[in-house]
PDB file of C-alpha atoms in Angstrom:
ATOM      1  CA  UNK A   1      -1.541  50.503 -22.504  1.00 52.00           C
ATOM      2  CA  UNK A   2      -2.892  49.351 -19.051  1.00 56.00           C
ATOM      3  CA  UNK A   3      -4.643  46.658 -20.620  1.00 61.00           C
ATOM      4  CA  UNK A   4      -2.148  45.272 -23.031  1.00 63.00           C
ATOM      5  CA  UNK A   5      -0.229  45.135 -19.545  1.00 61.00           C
ATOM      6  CA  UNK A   6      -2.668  43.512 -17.424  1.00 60.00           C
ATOM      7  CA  UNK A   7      -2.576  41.048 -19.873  1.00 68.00           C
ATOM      8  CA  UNK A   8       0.813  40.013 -20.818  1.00 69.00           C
ATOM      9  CA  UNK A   9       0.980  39.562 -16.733  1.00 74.00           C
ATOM     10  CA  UNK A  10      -1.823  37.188 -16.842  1.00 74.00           C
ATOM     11  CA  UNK A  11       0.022  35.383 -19.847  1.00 75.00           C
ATOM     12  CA  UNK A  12       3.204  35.235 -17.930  1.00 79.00           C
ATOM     13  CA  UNK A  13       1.273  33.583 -15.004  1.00 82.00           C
ATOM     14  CA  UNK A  14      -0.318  30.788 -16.928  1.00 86.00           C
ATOM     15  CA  UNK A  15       2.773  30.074 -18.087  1.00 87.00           C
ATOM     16  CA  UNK A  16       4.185  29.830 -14.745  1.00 89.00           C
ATOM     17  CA  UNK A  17       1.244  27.893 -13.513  1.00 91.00           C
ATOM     18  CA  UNK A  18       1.416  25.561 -16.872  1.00 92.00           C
ATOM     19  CA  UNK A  19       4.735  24.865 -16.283  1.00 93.00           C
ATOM     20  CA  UNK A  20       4.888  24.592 -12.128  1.00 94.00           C
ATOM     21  CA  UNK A  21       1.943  21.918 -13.035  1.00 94.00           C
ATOM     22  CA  UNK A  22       4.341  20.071 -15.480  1.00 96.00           C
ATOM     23  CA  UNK A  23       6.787  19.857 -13.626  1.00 97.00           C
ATOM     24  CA  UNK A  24       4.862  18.693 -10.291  1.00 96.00           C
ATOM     25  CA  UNK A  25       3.341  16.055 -12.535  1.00 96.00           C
ATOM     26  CA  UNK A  26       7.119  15.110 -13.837  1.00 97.00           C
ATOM     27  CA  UNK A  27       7.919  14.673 -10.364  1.00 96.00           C
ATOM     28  CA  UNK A  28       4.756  13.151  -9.369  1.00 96.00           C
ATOM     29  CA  UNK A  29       5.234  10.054 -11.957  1.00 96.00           C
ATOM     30  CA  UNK A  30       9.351  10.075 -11.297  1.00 95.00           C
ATOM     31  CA  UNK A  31       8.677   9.439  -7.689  1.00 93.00           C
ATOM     32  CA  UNK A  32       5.377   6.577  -8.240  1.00 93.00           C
ATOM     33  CA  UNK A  33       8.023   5.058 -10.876  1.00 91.00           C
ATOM     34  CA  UNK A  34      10.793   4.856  -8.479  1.00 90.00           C
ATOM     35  CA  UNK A  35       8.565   3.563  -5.657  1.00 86.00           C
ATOM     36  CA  UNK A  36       7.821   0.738  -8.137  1.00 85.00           C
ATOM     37  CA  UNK A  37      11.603   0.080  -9.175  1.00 83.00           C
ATOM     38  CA  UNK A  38      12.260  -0.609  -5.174  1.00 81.00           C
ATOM     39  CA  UNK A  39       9.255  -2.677  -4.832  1.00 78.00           C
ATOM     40  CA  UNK A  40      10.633  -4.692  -7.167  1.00 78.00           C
ATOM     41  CA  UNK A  41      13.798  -4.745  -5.774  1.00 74.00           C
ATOM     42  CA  UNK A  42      12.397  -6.309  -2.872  1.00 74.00           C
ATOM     43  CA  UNK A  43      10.213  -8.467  -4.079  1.00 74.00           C
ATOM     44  CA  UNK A  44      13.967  -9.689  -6.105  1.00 72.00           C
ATOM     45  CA  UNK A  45      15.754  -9.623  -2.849  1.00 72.00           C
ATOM     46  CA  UNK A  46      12.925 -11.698  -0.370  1.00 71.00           C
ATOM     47  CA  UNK A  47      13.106 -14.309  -3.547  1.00 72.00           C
ATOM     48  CA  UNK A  48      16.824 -14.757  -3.367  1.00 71.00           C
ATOM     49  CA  UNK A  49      16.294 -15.150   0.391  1.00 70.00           C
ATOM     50  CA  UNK A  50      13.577 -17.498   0.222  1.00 68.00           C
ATOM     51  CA  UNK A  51      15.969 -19.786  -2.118  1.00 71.00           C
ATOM     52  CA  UNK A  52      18.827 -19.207  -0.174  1.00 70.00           C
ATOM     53  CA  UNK A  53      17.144 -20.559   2.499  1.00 69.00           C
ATOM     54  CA  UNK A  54      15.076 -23.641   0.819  1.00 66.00           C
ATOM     55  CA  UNK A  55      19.405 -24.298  -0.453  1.00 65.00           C
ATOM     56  CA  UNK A  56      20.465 -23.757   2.699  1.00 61.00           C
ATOM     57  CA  UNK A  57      18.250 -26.375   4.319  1.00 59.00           C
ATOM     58  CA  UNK A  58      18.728 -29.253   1.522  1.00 55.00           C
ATOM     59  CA  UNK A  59      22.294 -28.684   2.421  1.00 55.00           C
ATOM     60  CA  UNK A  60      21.861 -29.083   5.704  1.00 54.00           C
ATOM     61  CA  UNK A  61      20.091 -32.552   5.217  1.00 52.00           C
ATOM     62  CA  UNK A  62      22.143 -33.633   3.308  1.00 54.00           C
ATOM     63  CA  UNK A  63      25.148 -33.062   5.154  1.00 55.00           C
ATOM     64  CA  UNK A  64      23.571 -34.346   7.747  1.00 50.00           C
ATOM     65  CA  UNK A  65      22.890 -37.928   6.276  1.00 50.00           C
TER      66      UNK A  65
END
């Protein structure tokens, strides 16, 4: 009886464990994936600025003719 005990207990810890590990891996690859989505965010944004700019100035000589 003790044993049959000692070992459901084990079995209900390894599946705790199992799925505490899942779940940090989920996380894990949610947060490296979302990391990724605002690099390239950025990367978007400094492009719009750079051609904003590179606009901006043939605006400005023009204009300026």
């Amino acid at each position: 009886m003790l044993i049959n005990y000692v070992s459901a207990n084990h079995l209900k810890n390894n599946i705790m464990y199992l799925f505490i590990a899942v779940i940090s891996i989920l996380f894990f690859v949610a947060w490296v994936w979302i990391f990724s989505e605002m690099n390239q965010a950025i990367d978007i944004t400094e492009e719009n600025e750079e051609s904003m700019m590179l606009s901006e100035g043939s605006e400005f000589v023009q204009t300026s003719k």
